[in-house]
Coordinates of C-alpha atoms and ligand atoms in Angstrom, one line a residue:
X1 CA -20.5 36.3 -24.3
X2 CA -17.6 37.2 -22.0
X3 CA -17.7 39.8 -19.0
X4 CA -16.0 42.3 -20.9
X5 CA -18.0 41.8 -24.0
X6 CA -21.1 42.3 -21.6
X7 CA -19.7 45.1 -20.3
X8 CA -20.2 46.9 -23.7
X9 CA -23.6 45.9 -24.4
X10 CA -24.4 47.8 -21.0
X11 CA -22.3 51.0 -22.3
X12 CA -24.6 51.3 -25.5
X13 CA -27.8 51.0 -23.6
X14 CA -26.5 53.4 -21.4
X15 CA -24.9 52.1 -18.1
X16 CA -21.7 53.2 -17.4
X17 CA -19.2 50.1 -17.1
X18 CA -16.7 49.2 -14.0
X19 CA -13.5 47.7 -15.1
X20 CA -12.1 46.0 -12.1
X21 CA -8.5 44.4 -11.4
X22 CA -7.9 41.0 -11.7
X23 CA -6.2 39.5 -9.1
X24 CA -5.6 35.5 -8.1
X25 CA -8.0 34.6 -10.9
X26 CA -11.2 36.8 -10.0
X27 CA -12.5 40.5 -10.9
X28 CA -11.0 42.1 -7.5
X29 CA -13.4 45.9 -7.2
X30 CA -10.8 48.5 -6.3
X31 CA -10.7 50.3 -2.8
X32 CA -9.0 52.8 -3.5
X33 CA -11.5 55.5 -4.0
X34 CA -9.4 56.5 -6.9
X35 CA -10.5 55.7 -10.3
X36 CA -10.3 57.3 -14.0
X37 CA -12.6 57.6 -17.3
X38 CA -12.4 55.3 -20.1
X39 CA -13.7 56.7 -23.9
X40 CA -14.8 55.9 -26.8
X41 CA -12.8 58.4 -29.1
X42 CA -14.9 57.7 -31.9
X43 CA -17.7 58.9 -30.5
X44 CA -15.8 61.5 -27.6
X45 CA -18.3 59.9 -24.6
X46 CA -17.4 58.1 -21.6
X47 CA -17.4 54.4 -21.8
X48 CA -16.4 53.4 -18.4
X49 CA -14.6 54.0 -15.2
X50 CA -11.8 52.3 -14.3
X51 CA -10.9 51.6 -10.9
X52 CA -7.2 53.2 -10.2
X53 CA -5.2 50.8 -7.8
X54 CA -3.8 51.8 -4.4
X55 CA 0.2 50.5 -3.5
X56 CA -2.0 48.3 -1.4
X57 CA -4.0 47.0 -4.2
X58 CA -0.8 46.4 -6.3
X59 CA 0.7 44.3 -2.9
X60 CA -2.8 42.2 -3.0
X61 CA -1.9 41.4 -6.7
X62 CA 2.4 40.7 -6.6
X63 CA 1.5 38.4 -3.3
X64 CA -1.2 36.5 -5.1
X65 CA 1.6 35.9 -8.0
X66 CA 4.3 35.4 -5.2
X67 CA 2.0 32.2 -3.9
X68 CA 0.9 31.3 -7.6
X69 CA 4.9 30.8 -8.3
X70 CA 5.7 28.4 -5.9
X71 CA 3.8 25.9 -8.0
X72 CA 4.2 27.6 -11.5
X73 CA 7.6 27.1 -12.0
X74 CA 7.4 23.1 -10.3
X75 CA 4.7 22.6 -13.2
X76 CA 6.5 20.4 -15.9
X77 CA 7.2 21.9 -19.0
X78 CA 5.3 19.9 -21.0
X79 CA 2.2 20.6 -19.3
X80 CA 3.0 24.5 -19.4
X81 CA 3.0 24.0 -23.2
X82 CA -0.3 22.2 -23.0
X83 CA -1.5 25.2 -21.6
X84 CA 0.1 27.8 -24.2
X85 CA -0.9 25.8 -26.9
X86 CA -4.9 26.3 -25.2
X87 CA -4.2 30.4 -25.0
X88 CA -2.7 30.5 -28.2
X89 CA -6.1 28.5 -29.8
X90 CA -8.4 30.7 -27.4
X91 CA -6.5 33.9 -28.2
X92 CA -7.1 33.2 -31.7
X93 CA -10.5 32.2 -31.4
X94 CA -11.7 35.6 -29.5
X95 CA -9.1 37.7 -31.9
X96 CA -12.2 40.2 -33.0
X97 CA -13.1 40.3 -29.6
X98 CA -10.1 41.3 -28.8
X99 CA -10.3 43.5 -31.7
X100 CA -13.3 45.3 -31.3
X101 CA -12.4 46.4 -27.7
X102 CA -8.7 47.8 -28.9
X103 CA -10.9 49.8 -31.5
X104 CA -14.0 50.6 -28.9
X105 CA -11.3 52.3 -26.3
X106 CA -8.1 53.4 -28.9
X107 CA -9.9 53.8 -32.0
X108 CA -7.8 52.4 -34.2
X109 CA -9.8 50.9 -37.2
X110 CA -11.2 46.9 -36.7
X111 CA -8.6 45.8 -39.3
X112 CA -6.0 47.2 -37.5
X113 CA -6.9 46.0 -34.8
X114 CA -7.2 42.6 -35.7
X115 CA -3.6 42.8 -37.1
X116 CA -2.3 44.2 -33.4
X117 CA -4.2 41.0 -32.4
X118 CA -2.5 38.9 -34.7
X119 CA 1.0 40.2 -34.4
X120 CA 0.7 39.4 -30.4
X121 CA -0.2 36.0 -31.8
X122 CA 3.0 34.7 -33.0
X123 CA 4.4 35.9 -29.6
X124 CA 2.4 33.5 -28.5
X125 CA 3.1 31.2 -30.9
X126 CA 6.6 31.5 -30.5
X127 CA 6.4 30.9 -26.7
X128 CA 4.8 27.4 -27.0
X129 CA 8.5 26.4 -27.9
X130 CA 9.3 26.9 -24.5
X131 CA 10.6 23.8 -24.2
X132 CA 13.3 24.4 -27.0
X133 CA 14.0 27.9 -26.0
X134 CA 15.0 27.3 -22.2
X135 CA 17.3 24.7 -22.9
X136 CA 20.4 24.6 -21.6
X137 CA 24.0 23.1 -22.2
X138 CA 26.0 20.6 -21.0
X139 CA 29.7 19.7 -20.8
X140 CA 30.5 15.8 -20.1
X141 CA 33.9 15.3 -18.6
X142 CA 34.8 18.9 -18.5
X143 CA 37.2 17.6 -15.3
X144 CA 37.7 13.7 -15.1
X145 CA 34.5 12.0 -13.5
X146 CA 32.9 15.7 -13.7
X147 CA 30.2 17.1 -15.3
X148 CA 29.1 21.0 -16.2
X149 CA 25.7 22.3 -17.2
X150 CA 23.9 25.2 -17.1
X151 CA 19.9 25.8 -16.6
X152 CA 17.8 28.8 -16.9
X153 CA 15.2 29.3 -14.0
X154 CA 12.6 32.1 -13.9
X155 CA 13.1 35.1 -11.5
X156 CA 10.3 35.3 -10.0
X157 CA 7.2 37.8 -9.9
X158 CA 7.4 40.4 -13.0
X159 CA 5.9 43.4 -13.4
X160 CA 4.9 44.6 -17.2
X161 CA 3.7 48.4 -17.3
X162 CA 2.6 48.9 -20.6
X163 CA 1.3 52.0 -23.0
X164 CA -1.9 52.7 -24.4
X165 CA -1.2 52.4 -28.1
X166 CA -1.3 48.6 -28.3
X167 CA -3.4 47.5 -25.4
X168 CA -3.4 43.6 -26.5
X169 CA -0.2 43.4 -28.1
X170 CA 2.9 45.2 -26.1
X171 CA 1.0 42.9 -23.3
X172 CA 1.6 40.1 -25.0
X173 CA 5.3 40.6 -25.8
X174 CA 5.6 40.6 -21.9
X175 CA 3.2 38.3 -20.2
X176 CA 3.6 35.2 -22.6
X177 CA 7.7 34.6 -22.7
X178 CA 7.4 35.5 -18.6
X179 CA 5.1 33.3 -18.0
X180 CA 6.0 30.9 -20.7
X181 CA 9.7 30.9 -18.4
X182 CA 7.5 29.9 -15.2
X183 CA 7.0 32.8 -14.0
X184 CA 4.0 35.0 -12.4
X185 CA 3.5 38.2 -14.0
X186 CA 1.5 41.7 -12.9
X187 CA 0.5 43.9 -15.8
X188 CA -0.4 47.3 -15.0
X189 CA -1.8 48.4 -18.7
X190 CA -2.6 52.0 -19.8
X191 CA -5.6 53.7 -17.8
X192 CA -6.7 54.7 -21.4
X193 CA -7.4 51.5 -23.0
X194 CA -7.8 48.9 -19.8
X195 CA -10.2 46.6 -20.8
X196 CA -8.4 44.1 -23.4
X197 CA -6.4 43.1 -20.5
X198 CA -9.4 42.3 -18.5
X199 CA -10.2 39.6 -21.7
X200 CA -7.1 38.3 -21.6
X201 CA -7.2 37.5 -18.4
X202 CA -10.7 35.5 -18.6
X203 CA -8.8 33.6 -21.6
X204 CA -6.3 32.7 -19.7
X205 CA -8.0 31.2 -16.9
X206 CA -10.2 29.2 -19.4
X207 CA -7.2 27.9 -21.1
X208 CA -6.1 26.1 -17.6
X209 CA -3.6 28.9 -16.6
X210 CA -3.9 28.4 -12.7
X211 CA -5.4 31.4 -10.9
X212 CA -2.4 33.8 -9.5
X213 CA -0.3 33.8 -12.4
X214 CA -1.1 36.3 -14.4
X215 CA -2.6 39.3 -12.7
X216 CA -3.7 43.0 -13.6
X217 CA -4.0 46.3 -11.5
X218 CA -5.1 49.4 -13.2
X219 CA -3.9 52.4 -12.3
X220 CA -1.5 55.4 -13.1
X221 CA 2.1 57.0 -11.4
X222 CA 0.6 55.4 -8.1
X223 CA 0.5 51.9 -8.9
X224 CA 3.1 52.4 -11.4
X225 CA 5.5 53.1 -8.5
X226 CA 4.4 50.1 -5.8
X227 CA 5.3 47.8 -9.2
X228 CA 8.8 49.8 -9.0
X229 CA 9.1 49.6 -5.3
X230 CA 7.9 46.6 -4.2
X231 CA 10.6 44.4 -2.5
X232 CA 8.7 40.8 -4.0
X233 CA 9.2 42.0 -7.7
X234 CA 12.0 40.6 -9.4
X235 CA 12.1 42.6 -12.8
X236 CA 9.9 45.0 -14.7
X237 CA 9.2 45.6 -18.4
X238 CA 8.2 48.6 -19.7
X239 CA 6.8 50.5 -23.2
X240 CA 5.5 54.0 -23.5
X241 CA 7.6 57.5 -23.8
X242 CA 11.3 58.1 -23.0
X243 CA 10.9 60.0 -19.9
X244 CA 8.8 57.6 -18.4
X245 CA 11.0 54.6 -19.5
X246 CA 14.1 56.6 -18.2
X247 CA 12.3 57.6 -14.7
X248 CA 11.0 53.5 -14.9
X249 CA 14.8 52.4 -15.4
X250 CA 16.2 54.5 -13.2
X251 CA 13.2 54.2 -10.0
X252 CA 13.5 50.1 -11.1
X253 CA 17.1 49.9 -11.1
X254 CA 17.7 51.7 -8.1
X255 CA 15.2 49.4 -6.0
X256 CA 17.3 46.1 -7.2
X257 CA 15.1 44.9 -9.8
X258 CA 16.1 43.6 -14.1
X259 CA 14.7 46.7 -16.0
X260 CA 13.9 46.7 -19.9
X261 CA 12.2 49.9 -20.7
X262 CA 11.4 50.8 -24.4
X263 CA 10.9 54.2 -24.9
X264 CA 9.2 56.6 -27.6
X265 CA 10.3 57.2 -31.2
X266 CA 11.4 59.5 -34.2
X267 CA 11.3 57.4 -37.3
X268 CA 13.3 58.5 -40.3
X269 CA 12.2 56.7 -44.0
X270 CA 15.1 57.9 -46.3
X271 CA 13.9 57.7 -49.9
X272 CA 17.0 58.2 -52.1
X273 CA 16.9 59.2 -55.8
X274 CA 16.9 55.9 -57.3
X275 CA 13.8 54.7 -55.0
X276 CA 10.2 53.5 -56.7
X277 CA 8.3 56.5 -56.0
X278 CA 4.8 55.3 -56.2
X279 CA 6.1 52.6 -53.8
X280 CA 7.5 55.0 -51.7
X281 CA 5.1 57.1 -51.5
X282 CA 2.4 54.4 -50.8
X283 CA 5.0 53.1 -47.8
X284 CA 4.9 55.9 -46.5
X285 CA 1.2 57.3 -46.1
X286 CA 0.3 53.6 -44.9
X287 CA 3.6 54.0 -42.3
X288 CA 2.9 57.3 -41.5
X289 CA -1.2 57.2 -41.0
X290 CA -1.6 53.8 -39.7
X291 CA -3.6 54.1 -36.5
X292 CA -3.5 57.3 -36.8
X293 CA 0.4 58.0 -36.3
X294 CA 0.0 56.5 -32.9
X295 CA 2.9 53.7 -33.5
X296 CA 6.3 53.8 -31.7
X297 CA 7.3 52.2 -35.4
X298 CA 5.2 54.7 -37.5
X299 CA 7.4 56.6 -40.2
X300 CA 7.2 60.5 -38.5
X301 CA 10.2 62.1 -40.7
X302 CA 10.8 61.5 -44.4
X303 CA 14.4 62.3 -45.3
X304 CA 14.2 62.8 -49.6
X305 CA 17.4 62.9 -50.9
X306 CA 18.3 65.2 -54.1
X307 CA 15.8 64.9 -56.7
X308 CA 13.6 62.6 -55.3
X309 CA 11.7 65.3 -53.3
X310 CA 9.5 66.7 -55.2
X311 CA 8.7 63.9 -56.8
X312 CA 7.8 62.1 -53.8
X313 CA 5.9 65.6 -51.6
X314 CA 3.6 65.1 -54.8
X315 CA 2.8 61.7 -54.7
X316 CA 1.8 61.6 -51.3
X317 CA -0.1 64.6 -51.8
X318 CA -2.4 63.0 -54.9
X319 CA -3.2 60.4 -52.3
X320 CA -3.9 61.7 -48.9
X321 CA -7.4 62.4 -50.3
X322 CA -8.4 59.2 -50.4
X323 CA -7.4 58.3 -47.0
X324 CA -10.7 57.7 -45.0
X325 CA -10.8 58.6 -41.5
X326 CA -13.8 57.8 -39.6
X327 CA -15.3 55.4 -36.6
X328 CA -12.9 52.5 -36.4
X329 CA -16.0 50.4 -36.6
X330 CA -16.8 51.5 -39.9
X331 CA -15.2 48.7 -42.3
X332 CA -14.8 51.7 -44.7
X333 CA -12.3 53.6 -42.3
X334 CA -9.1 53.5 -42.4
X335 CA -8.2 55.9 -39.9
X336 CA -9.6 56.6 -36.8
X337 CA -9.4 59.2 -34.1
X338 CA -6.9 59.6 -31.6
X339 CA -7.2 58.4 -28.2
X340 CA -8.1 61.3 -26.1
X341 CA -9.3 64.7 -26.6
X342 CA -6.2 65.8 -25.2
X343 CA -3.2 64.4 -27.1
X344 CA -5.7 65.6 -30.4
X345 CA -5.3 69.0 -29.2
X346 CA -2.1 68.4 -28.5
X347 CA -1.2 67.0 -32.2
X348 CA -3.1 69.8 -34.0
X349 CA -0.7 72.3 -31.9
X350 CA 2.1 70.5 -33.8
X351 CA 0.8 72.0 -37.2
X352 CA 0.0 75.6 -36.2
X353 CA 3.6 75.4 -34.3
X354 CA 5.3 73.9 -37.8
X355 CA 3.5 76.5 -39.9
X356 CA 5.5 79.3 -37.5
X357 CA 8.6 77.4 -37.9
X358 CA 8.3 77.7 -41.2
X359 CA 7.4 74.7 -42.5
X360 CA 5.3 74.1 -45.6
X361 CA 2.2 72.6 -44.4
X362 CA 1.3 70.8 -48.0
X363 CA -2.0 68.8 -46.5
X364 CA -3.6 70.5 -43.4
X365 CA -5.5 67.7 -41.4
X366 CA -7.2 70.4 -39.1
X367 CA -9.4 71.3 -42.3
X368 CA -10.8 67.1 -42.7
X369 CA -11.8 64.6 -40.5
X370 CA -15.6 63.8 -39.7
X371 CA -18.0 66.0 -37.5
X372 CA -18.9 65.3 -34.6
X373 CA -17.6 64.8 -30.7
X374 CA -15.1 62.2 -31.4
X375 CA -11.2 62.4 -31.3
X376 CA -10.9 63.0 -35.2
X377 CA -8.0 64.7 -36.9
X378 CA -7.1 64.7 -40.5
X379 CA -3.8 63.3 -42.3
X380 CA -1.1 66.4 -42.7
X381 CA 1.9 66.4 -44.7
X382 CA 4.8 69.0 -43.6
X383 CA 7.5 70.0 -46.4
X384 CA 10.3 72.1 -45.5
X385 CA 11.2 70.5 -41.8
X386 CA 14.3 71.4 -41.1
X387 CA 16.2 69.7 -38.1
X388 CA 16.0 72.6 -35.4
X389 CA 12.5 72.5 -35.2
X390 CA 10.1 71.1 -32.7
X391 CA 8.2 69.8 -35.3
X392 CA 11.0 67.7 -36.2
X393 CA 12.7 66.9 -32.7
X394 CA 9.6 66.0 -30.9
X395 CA 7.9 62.9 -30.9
X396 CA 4.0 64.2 -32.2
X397 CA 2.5 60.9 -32.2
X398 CA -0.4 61.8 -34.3
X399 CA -0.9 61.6 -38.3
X400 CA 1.6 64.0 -38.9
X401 CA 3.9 63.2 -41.7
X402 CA 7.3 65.6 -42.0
X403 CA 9.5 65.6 -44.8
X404 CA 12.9 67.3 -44.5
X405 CA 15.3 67.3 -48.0
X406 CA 18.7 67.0 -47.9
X407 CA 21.7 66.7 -51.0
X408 CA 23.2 63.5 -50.0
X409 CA 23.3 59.8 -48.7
X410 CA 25.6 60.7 -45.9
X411 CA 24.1 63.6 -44.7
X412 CA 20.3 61.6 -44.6
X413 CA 22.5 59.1 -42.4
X414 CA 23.5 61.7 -40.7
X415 CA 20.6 62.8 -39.6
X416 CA 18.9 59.7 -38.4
X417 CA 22.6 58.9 -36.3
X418 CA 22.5 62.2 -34.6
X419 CA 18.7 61.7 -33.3
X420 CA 18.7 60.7 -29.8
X421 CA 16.2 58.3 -30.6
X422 CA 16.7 55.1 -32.3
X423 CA 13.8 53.0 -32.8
X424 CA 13.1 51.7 -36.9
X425 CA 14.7 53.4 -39.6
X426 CA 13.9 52.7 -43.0
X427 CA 15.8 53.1 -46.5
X428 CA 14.1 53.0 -50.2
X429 CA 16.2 52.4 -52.9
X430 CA 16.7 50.0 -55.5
X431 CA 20.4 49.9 -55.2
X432 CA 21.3 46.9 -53.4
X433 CA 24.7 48.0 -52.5
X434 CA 23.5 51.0 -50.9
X435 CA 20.9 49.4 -48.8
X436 CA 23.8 46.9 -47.0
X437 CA 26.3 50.1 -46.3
X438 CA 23.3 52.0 -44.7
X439 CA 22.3 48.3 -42.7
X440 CA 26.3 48.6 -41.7
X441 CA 25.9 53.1 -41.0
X442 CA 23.0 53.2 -39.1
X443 CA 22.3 53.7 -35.6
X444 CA 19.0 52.4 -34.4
X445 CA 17.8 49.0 -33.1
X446 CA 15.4 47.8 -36.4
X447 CA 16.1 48.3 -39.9
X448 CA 14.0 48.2 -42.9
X449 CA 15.2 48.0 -46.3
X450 CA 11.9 49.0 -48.7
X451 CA 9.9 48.1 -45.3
X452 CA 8.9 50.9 -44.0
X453 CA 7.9 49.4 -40.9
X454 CA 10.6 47.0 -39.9
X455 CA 8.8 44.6 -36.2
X456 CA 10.7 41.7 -36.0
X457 CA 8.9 38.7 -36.2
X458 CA 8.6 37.0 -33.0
X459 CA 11.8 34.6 -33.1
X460 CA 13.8 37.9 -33.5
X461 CA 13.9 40.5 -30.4
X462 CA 12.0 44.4 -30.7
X463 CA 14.3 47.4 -29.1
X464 CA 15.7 50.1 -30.2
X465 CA 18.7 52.0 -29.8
X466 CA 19.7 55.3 -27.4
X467 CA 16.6 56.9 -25.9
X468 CA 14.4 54.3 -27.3
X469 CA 15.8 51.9 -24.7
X470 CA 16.9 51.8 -21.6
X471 CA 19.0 48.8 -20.1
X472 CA 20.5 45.8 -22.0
X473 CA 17.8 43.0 -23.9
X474 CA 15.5 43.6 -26.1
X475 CA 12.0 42.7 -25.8
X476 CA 10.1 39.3 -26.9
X477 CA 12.4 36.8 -28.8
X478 CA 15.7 35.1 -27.9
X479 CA 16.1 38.5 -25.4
X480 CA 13.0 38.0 -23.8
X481 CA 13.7 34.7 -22.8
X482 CA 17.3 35.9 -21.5
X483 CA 15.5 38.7 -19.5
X484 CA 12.9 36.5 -18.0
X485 CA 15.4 34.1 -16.9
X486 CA 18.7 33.8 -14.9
X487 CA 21.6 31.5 -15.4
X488 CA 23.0 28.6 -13.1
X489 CA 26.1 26.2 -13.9
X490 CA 26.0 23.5 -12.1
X491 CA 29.5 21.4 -12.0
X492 CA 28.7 17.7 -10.9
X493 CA 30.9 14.3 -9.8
X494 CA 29.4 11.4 -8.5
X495 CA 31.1 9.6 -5.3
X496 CA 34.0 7.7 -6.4
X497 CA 35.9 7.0 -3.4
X498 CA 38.7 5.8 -5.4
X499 CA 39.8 9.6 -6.0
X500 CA 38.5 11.5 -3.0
X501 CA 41.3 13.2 -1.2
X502 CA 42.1 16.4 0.4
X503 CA 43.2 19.4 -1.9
X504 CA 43.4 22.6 -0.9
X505 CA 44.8 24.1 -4.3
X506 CA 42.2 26.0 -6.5
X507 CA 40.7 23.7 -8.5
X508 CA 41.3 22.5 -11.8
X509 CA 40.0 21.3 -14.8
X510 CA 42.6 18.1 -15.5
Ligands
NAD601 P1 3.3 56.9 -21.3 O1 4.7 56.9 -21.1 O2 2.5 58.1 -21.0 O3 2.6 55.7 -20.5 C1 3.1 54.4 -20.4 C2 2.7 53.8 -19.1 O4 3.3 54.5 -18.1 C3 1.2 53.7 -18.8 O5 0.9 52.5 -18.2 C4 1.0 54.9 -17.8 O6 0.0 54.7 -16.9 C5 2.4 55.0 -17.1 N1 2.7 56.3 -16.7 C6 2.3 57.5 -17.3 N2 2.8 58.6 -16.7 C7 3.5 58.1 -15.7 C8 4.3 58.7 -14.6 N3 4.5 60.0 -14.5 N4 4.9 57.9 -13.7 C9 4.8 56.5 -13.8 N5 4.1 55.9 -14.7 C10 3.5 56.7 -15.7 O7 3.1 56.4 -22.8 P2 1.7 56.3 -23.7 O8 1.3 57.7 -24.0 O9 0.8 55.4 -23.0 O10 2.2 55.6 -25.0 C11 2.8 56.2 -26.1 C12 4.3 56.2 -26.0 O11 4.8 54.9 -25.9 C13 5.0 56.8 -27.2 O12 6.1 57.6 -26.8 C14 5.5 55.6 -28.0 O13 6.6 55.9 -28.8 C15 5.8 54.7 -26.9 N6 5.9 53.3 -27.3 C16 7.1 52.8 -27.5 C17 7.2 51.5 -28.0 C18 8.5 50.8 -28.2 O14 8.5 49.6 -28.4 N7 9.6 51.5 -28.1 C19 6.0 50.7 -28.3 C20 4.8 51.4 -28.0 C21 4.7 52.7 -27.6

């Protein structure tokens, strides 16, 4: 049994567990005097501390990575695919251990979790094509007698700061094409959910990643700003919510570093009159319940256009009785609670304030879920939304499903262009035509057409559009590998005395 695993067993018999950084291959015990409570929302007690790291503690961490990538990016690259190749098989191999941690500390159900699991997986996957995905190209005789080609090398040390929603996967979009580039990599993951990064990092050192390269602090706004300040790290990624990904962009930007900071979410699944209702309707409870509405990708706003409102409101209703909510480690959930007690509250304040806005609540979650101290909230559905509300311009994060009806096509485009964010977007209808005119309309970085939940697969790149992102590539993907690497051209001749002579013109390619 690993560390972490262990650390578990000790929480049910009754022991509080410490969850440590990791730094230069080792459990490192913080000294900052600071640390923060970890729960299990299922069951609303206290799991563990984690230790919060000081700027110091952060330095300790980027100079063990600064030392680890001196040799990291000299190692050949068919021996750093050896090595993905050994994560990708160990990653797979401890996937419900992974699991059962995401659902012990988020509470999002095991099977869930396993899928959050799997979906890192094939970044993983993707990444042992290093090889083929740094390549570069190369010009012969671009000049007589001269050569041009270009190379990608890695930057350097990179930061990832990541959110508390997918604790193994957003992770895993960062750390594997960094490192898979040759570089070293800090993650600072969410104080919420810390210990699946404390796993990973045991897997990696069994799979022969040498000790320095990848590295974790815990921590909140005080590590998070050493990561932004410090003078040895090259580029930062970041997930969580916009303001946080703006004040990240901005603070990273302004301190010299590559910034690529994906932001929150307002999903829009426009189901036009000519859509498969049942289908629909199914999309959109599994898109809009799925862990518990705590998704940047889950469906928030339903946009029903003419008459297939009614229609659809009903639908959904006959099902959200069925939906189970309960302890993530029960294989009959399929729902669990939120993550804190807090952002709960926080969500059920979203329905009393949408009932005074005037929407319809049609399914009131407050009145389900089970008993008990955990995080629980039931499924709601929301009729009547109507744009100026808060209900419909904030990001509730939380099984909260709004549906706002409008006449048209153009003016359910409409809507989803003027949002300021720009994450998915989906479209149901059977009309083939329609679909490619909306793919051609819309403004937002992933489209689904009958998917209500359009993440790339890993060869493609995640991002949205507007305040979903700030700065320029996407994450994971061809992007990833852009961000993770900088260009160099190198223009070549070999001595040939024959032609050497003194030209001071500016030179030419003849
Ligand atoms: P968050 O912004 O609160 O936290 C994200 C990270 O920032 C955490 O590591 C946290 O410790 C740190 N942080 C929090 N407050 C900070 C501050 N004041 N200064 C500096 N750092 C700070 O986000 P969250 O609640 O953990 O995650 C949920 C949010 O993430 C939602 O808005 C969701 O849409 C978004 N998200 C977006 C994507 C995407 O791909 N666009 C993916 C997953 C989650």
């Amino acid at each position: 049994m690993t560390e972490v695993a262990e650390q578990f067993t000790e929480e049910q018999s009754g022991e509080t567990a410490r969850i440590t950084h990791w730094i230069d291959g080792a459990p490192v015990e913080g000294t900052s005097g600071r640390s923060g409570p970890v729960f299990n929302p299922a069951t609303g007690l206290q799991s563990a501390v984690v230790d919060l790291a000081s700027p110091e503690e952060v330095d300790a961490a980027v100079q063990a990575a600064k030392r680890a990538f001196e040799t990291w990016r000299t190692m050949s690259l068919s021996r750093r695919t050896e090595i993905f190749f050994r994560i990708r098989e160990l990653v797979h191999d401890h996937s419900d251990d992974l699991a059962r941690l995401l659902t012990l500390e988020h509470g999002k159900v095991f099977s869930d979790a396993k899928g959050e699991v799997a979906r890192g997986l094939e970044v993983i996957e993707f990444c042992c094509g290093i090889a083929q995905l740094i390549k570069g190209e190369h010009s012969e005789q671009a000049s007589t007698g001269v050569d041009v080609y270009s190379i990608r090398q890695p930057l350097g040390v990179v930061g990832g700061i990541t959110p508390f929603n997918f604790p193994a996967m957003v992770p895993m979009w960062m750390w594997a094409p960094a490192i898979a580039c040759g570089n070293t990599f800090v993650l600072k993951p969410s104080e919420k959910d810390p210990s699946a990064s404390m796993l990973t990092a045991e897997l990696l050192k069994e799979a022969g990643l040498p000790d320095g390269v990848f590295n974790v602090v815990h921590g909140d706004k005080v590590a998070v700003d050493a990561v932004l300040e410090h003078p040895d790290i090259a580029a930062v990624s970041f997930v969580g919510s916009t303001p946080i990904a703006r004040y990240v962009y901005e603070t990273g930007t302004k301190n010299g570093k590559r910034v690529q900071a994906l932001g929150g979410a307002k999903n829009h699944m426009i189901v036009l009159p000519d859509a498969d209702i049942a289908m629909a309707a199914d999309a959109a409870v599994s898109a809009g319940y799925g862990s518990a509405g705590e998704r940047c990708m889950a469906v928030s706003m339903l946009v029903a256009v003419g008459h297939a409102a009614d229609e659809l409101v009903g639908a959904i209703k006959e099902r959200l009785p069925n939906v189970k909510v309960g302890d993530g480690m029960n294989p009959d959930s399929e729902m669990g609670p939120l993550v804190t007690r807090e952002h709960r509250d926080k969500v059920a304040s979203y329905i009393e304030k949408g009932a005074e806005e005037g929407a319809t609540i049609v399914t009131d979650g407050r009145d389900s879920g089970p008993d008990g101290n955990g995080f629980f909230l039931g499924v709601t559905l929301m009729d009547d939304v109507k744009p100026e509300m808060d209900v419909y311009k904030d990001e509730i994060f939380g099984p909260v499903l709004g549906v706002t009806r409008v006449e048209t096509y153009d003016q359910a485009v409409k809507l989803v262009n003027d949002n300021p964010y720009g994450n998915g977007v989906a479209i149901f209808t059977r009309d083939g035509g329609v679909a490619r005119q909306f793919q051609f309309d819309v403004k937002a970085g992933m489209v689904g057409v009958n998917v209500p939940i359009p993440v790339p697969v890993a060869y493609y790149s995640f991002g949205g559009w507007k305040n979903s992102l700030f700065g320029d590539l996407h994450i994971y993907g061809p992007e990833g590998i852009q961000f993770y690497t900088r260009g160099k051209v190198v223009t070549s001749r070999w001595p040939d005395p024959a032609t050497s002579k003194v030209d001071l013109g500016f030179p030419q390619t003849r």
